[in-house]
XYZ file of C-alpha atoms in Angstrom:
384
model
C -0.013 0.100 0.040
C 1.053 3.487 -0.905
C 0.106 6.829 0.015
C -1.342 7.526 -3.588
C -3.656 4.360 -2.659
C -5.324 6.043 0.130
C -5.888 9.520 -0.834
C -9.198 10.959 -0.623
C -10.464 13.489 -3.251
C -8.685 17.031 -2.734
C -12.382 18.614 -2.245
C -15.593 17.685 -3.261
C -15.877 20.556 -5.971
C -14.105 19.194 -9.192
C -13.955 21.727 -12.008
C -11.614 24.495 -10.297
C -9.695 26.718 -12.451
C -6.694 27.124 -10.171
C -4.952 29.775 -12.122
C -8.016 31.732 -12.160
C -8.721 31.150 -8.277
C -4.836 32.305 -7.635
C -4.649 35.050 -10.222
C -5.523 38.012 -8.206
C -4.794 36.469 -4.665
C -1.419 37.409 -3.032
C 0.138 34.533 -1.016
C 2.616 34.425 1.952
C 4.247 31.335 3.484
C 4.566 31.222 7.279
C 7.009 28.788 8.717
C 7.546 28.263 12.284
C 11.262 27.855 12.260
C 13.616 25.641 13.687
C 15.713 25.255 17.010
C 18.614 23.427 15.141
C 19.507 23.085 11.381
C 16.644 23.545 9.264
C 15.106 19.950 7.964
C 12.403 18.368 5.862
C 9.690 20.896 7.133
C 12.004 23.792 6.086
C 12.369 22.421 2.940
C 9.065 21.816 2.173
C 8.293 26.067 3.073
C 10.818 26.528 0.551
C 9.095 24.590 -2.008
C 5.691 26.212 -1.008
C 7.232 29.447 -1.684
C 8.590 28.380 -5.116
C 4.948 26.925 -5.901
C 3.153 30.401 -5.138
C 6.215 32.576 -5.873
C 5.446 33.969 -2.645
C 7.397 35.788 0.145
C 8.414 33.953 3.396
C 8.246 34.630 7.099
C 10.270 32.255 9.277
C 10.078 32.505 12.934
C 13.440 31.954 13.887
C 16.668 29.944 12.580
C 20.071 28.992 13.599
C 20.986 29.003 9.778
C 19.981 32.319 7.990
C 22.164 31.068 4.927
C 19.646 28.291 4.250
C 16.881 30.884 3.535
C 19.538 33.418 1.794
C 17.760 32.945 -1.776
C 14.447 33.738 -0.683
C 12.479 36.952 0.265
C 12.384 36.243 4.141
C 11.677 38.042 7.413
C 12.726 36.336 11.094
C 10.407 37.917 13.479
C 11.980 36.034 16.579
C 15.173 35.872 15.594
C 16.555 38.085 18.156
C 14.377 36.428 20.924
C 15.275 32.817 20.553
C 19.125 32.848 18.849
C 20.607 36.300 19.684
C 22.571 37.156 22.805
C 22.031 35.545 26.025
C 18.406 34.782 25.478
C 19.230 31.940 22.980
C 20.920 30.066 25.846
C 17.698 30.019 27.968
C 15.272 29.372 25.015
C 17.315 26.374 23.542
C 17.790 24.501 26.629
C 15.960 21.271 26.519
C 14.294 21.877 30.117
C 12.340 24.996 28.928
C 11.735 23.838 25.466
C 7.862 23.243 26.152
C 7.819 26.680 27.055
C 10.067 28.408 24.628
C 7.366 26.401 22.070
C 4.520 27.999 23.757
C 5.953 31.458 23.552
C 6.878 30.830 19.920
C 3.115 29.719 18.880
C 1.953 32.986 20.925
C 4.238 35.139 18.872
C 2.593 34.001 15.892
C -0.647 34.751 17.141
C 0.521 38.435 17.299
C 1.594 38.631 13.873
C -0.229 40.652 10.890
C -0.060 39.749 7.212
C -1.606 41.827 4.194
C -1.578 38.733 1.725
C -4.974 37.209 0.955
C -3.802 33.637 1.453
C -1.455 32.724 3.890
C 0.177 29.049 4.133
C 1.724 28.212 7.383
C 4.008 25.348 8.048
C 4.552 24.120 11.499
C 2.626 23.539 14.621
C 3.291 27.037 15.861
C 2.749 28.988 12.632
C -0.666 27.177 12.762
C -1.821 29.649 15.684
C -2.077 32.788 13.334
C -5.440 33.964 12.975
C -6.477 35.373 9.585
C -8.837 38.385 9.273
C -12.164 38.036 8.025
C -11.141 38.627 4.124
C -7.933 35.991 4.512
C -7.909 32.615 4.066
C -5.282 30.414 6.509
C -4.177 27.040 4.779
C -2.318 24.899 7.246
C 0.097 22.427 5.831
C 0.459 19.826 8.529
C 3.529 17.942 8.834
C 2.107 16.154 11.768
C 0.007 17.279 14.517
C 2.082 17.493 17.511
C 2.694 14.318 19.553
C 2.946 16.202 22.920
C -0.408 17.745 22.342
C -2.358 14.264 21.539
C -0.026 12.090 23.405
C -1.559 10.550 26.557
C 0.382 12.200 29.797
C 2.568 9.974 31.896
C 4.642 12.039 33.998
C 1.988 13.155 36.694
C -0.369 15.947 37.448
C 1.685 18.827 36.101
C 2.166 16.818 32.728
C -1.537 16.047 32.508
C -2.353 19.557 33.223
C 0.154 21.190 30.435
C -0.701 18.613 27.729
C -4.557 19.365 28.379
C -3.991 23.166 28.124
C -1.830 23.045 24.896
C -4.257 20.549 23.182
C -7.212 22.909 23.910
C -5.239 25.778 22.805
C -3.963 23.932 19.577
C -7.385 22.827 18.509
C -8.721 26.499 19.360
C -6.353 27.991 16.854
C -6.647 25.254 14.567
C -10.619 26.182 14.301
C -9.294 29.456 12.534
C -7.674 27.751 9.351
C -9.764 27.870 6.344
C -8.320 24.317 5.586
C -5.480 21.881 5.976
C -3.302 19.941 3.754
C -1.737 16.543 5.152
C 2.063 15.527 3.763
C 0.778 11.948 4.050
C -2.440 9.839 4.509
C -1.075 8.714 7.781
C -0.877 12.317 8.628
C -4.207 12.925 7.371
C -5.755 10.328 9.831
C -4.070 12.223 12.717
C -5.400 15.328 11.262
C -8.812 13.673 11.251
C -8.920 12.288 14.955
C -6.969 15.333 16.412
C -8.719 18.453 14.945
C -11.867 16.517 13.882
C -11.474 17.216 10.083
C -13.343 15.166 7.582
C -10.721 13.138 5.546
C -12.264 14.068 2.212
C -11.340 17.766 2.921
C -7.768 17.245 3.717
C -5.968 16.713 0.816
C -2.497 14.658 0.852
C 0.078 16.634 -0.791
C 3.295 14.754 -0.472
C 6.528 16.974 0.128
C 8.632 17.344 -2.822
C 12.171 15.516 -3.508
C 14.825 16.623 -5.518
C 14.532 13.511 -7.671
C 17.006 14.977 -10.398
C 19.503 15.655 -7.669
C 19.994 11.909 -6.775
C 21.589 9.763 -9.355
C 22.700 5.880 -9.726
C 26.410 4.766 -9.438
C 27.317 1.140 -8.839
C 27.959 0.426 -5.356
C 31.550 -0.732 -4.759
C 30.976 -4.651 -3.802
C 34.237 -4.860 -1.556
C 33.124 -2.077 0.620
C 29.181 -1.946 0.936
C 27.728 0.585 3.074
C 24.132 1.989 3.655
C 23.384 5.432 4.515
C 20.852 6.888 7.049
C 19.745 10.538 7.342
C 18.303 12.485 10.176
C 18.312 13.495 13.759
C 20.479 10.898 15.702
C 17.967 10.337 18.734
C 15.795 7.601 20.033
C 12.744 8.434 17.888
C 14.605 7.607 14.858
C 16.165 4.612 16.408
C 19.542 5.608 15.292
C 21.108 3.160 18.266
C 19.270 0.358 17.201
C 20.294 0.333 13.688
C 24.050 1.180 14.654
C 23.977 -1.760 16.975
C 22.759 -3.929 14.171
C 25.850 -3.321 11.994
C 28.183 -4.516 14.795
C 28.584 -8.177 13.236
C 27.555 -7.265 9.524
C 29.931 -7.340 6.480
C 28.985 -3.657 5.782
C 29.328 -0.271 7.009
C 26.591 2.223 8.198
C 27.273 5.922 7.428
C 25.062 8.320 9.523
C 24.402 11.842 8.149
C 22.948 13.823 11.064
C 23.516 15.210 14.815
C 21.501 14.883 17.982
C 22.096 13.590 21.188
C 23.033 10.150 20.476
C 26.032 11.256 18.082
C 28.845 10.300 20.606
C 27.104 7.127 21.549
C 26.684 5.828 17.965
C 29.944 6.895 16.759
C 31.803 4.559 18.867
C 29.937 1.620 17.453
C 31.789 -0.919 15.165
C 31.246 -0.254 11.457
C 29.609 2.872 12.048
C 30.934 6.588 10.904
C 29.001 9.874 11.299
C 28.906 13.250 9.093
C 27.210 15.873 11.025
C 26.371 17.799 8.091
C 27.274 17.357 4.280
C 26.476 19.753 1.375
C 23.717 18.878 -0.797
C 26.421 17.702 -3.385
C 28.252 15.468 -1.236
C 25.091 13.640 0.135
C 23.860 12.839 -3.414
C 27.384 11.587 -3.895
C 27.359 9.547 -0.950
C 23.632 8.371 -1.524
C 24.529 7.320 -5.120
C 27.432 5.305 -4.624
C 25.576 3.391 -1.534
C 24.262 -0.089 -1.571
C 21.019 1.119 0.040
C 19.321 3.123 2.495
C 17.799 2.831 6.105
C 14.747 4.678 7.406
C 13.755 3.303 10.397
C 12.037 6.162 12.558
C 9.293 5.529 15.200
C 6.034 6.989 14.073
C 7.414 8.759 10.695
C 4.256 10.469 9.303
C 5.951 11.293 5.978
C 9.300 10.033 5.279
C 11.069 11.779 2.682
C 14.406 10.150 2.804
C 13.038 6.759 1.493
C 12.454 8.446 -1.550
C 15.487 10.057 -1.615
C 17.366 6.590 -1.768
C 14.695 5.307 -4.218
C 15.794 8.210 -6.336
C 18.867 7.261 -6.559
C 17.796 3.672 -7.447
C 18.786 2.369 -4.116
C 16.763 -0.153 -2.008
C 15.418 0.966 1.535
C 15.229 -1.018 4.792
C 12.344 0.235 6.531
C 10.402 -1.077 9.692
C 7.151 -3.050 9.352
C 4.778 -0.264 10.609
C 3.316 2.887 9.420
C 4.163 5.142 7.775
C 7.376 4.045 6.546
C 6.085 0.776 5.359
C 4.021 2.550 2.825
C 7.126 3.624 1.054
C 8.144 0.199 -0.183
C 6.937 -2.987 -1.991
C 9.016 -5.627 -0.342
C 11.376 -7.091 -2.618
C 10.875 -4.375 -5.305
C 12.168 -1.236 -4.052
C 13.554 -2.284 -0.630
C 12.622 -4.608 2.507
C 10.150 -4.246 5.207
C 11.223 -5.836 8.097
C 10.550 -6.404 11.986
C 11.296 -3.630 14.501
C 14.510 -5.000 16.024
C 18.169 -5.282 15.681
C 17.914 -8.585 14.071
C 15.304 -7.026 11.698
C 17.744 -4.784 10.483
C 20.552 -7.186 10.147
C 18.173 -9.203 8.028
C 17.176 -6.319 5.632
C 20.971 -5.337 5.096
C 21.443 -8.999 4.267
C 18.456 -9.194 2.131
C 19.609 -6.198 0.210
C 23.451 -7.402 -0.087
C 22.210 -11.012 -1.563
C 19.726 -9.816 -3.929
C 19.582 -8.206 -7.676
C 17.943 -4.717 -7.883
C 16.510 -2.841 -11.004
C 17.513 0.934 -10.362
C 15.355 1.977 -12.811
C 12.412 0.119 -11.406
C 13.381 1.636 -7.953
C 13.660 5.309 -9.497
C 10.027 4.967 -10.788
C 8.559 4.910 -7.532
C 10.059 8.064 -6.440
C 9.034 9.914 -9.722
C 5.530 11.260 -8.067
C 7.368 13.290 -5.315
C 9.204 15.347 -7.856
C 9.205 19.405 -7.597
C 6.922 19.678 -10.201
C 4.184 17.209 -8.811
C 4.324 18.966 -5.642
C 4.010 22.514 -7.391
C 0.737 21.210 -9.322
C -0.667 19.556 -6.271
C -0.022 22.351 -3.961
C -1.510 24.892 -5.946
C -4.452 22.906 -6.743
C -5.333 21.894 -3.381
C -5.102 25.571 -2.020
C -7.333 26.787 -4.798
C -9.794 24.281 -4.167
C -10.061 25.318 -0.335
C -10.266 28.994 -1.262
C -12.901 28.446 -3.866
C -14.921 26.268 -1.273
C -14.758 28.936 1.417
C -15.755 31.623 -1.012
C -18.569 29.566 -2.507
């Protein structure tokens, strides 16, 4: 099963002239920002700006260079990243309070554009005027908001408070987009939105940037990209490589960096340029994406766009990216599962052209078409 198999119609109205609906309407993209290096959500925000030829408002960022090619404002940069305040707000202990303050900051912003497309939970708290449209691109409803509290009365109280606030501000959204069918289910349960009114717009992958190159049979290696933390199951994967005749190359940073770097057959690159990453993936034997509760999962498509098979866990949403035995392997969620997956890839013959075809629908051109159509339908339905 794939996300495409489970997508609902964008909206009930079928005959919408996208260019006509959007022609005279100004658009702004509003992204919540990031505490560490910009990731997948930030790349989607840039793709939205490209799709609508729109300016950006990004709450804050530690990496302004990432946004240098765009017309962008950073309203909370000084508060969260400059001077002494950054040492306070970036502390993990006060991070929940920092996130709440960030969301409240977006509530206080004013924009003059006709349509505002928000990206990230905090940006969703922006409230439109009566003649504006607010479309929220949901990467994932925040787990802290809908998770069952487990740490006592204080955790219960804070979780309940932010859940109520988040749902309250979500009611001001004209419509929502979801990055996957799995995320759409979360949106349906958390925000009580009808599935048919939440279009699925998969995030874009630079499919042309990743090319296939033969792997070195004498030095096979697998690539895993993302934050090095428990949510990504980084150490589970790293431990699995101790007894394998292959290397694991991790690209990313996080709290487990020093721990996993000591593992046998593991090397870590905190950060690589786009070209270096593309070369690393192109010459690899395969990729690994093993995160827990991955609501979308862009990295499997990056591997597949290079014609490389991917090891994924047998659970949503990552298992939706792979047809077992054709463009990767689906394995149990364990060290043994990872080992089995790696060995299956090493022992099999793979068709890179066939694997690359599975990533074609995630191109930037496809994203632009789907995003513009979805937003136009939402705007047209709101004004009907």
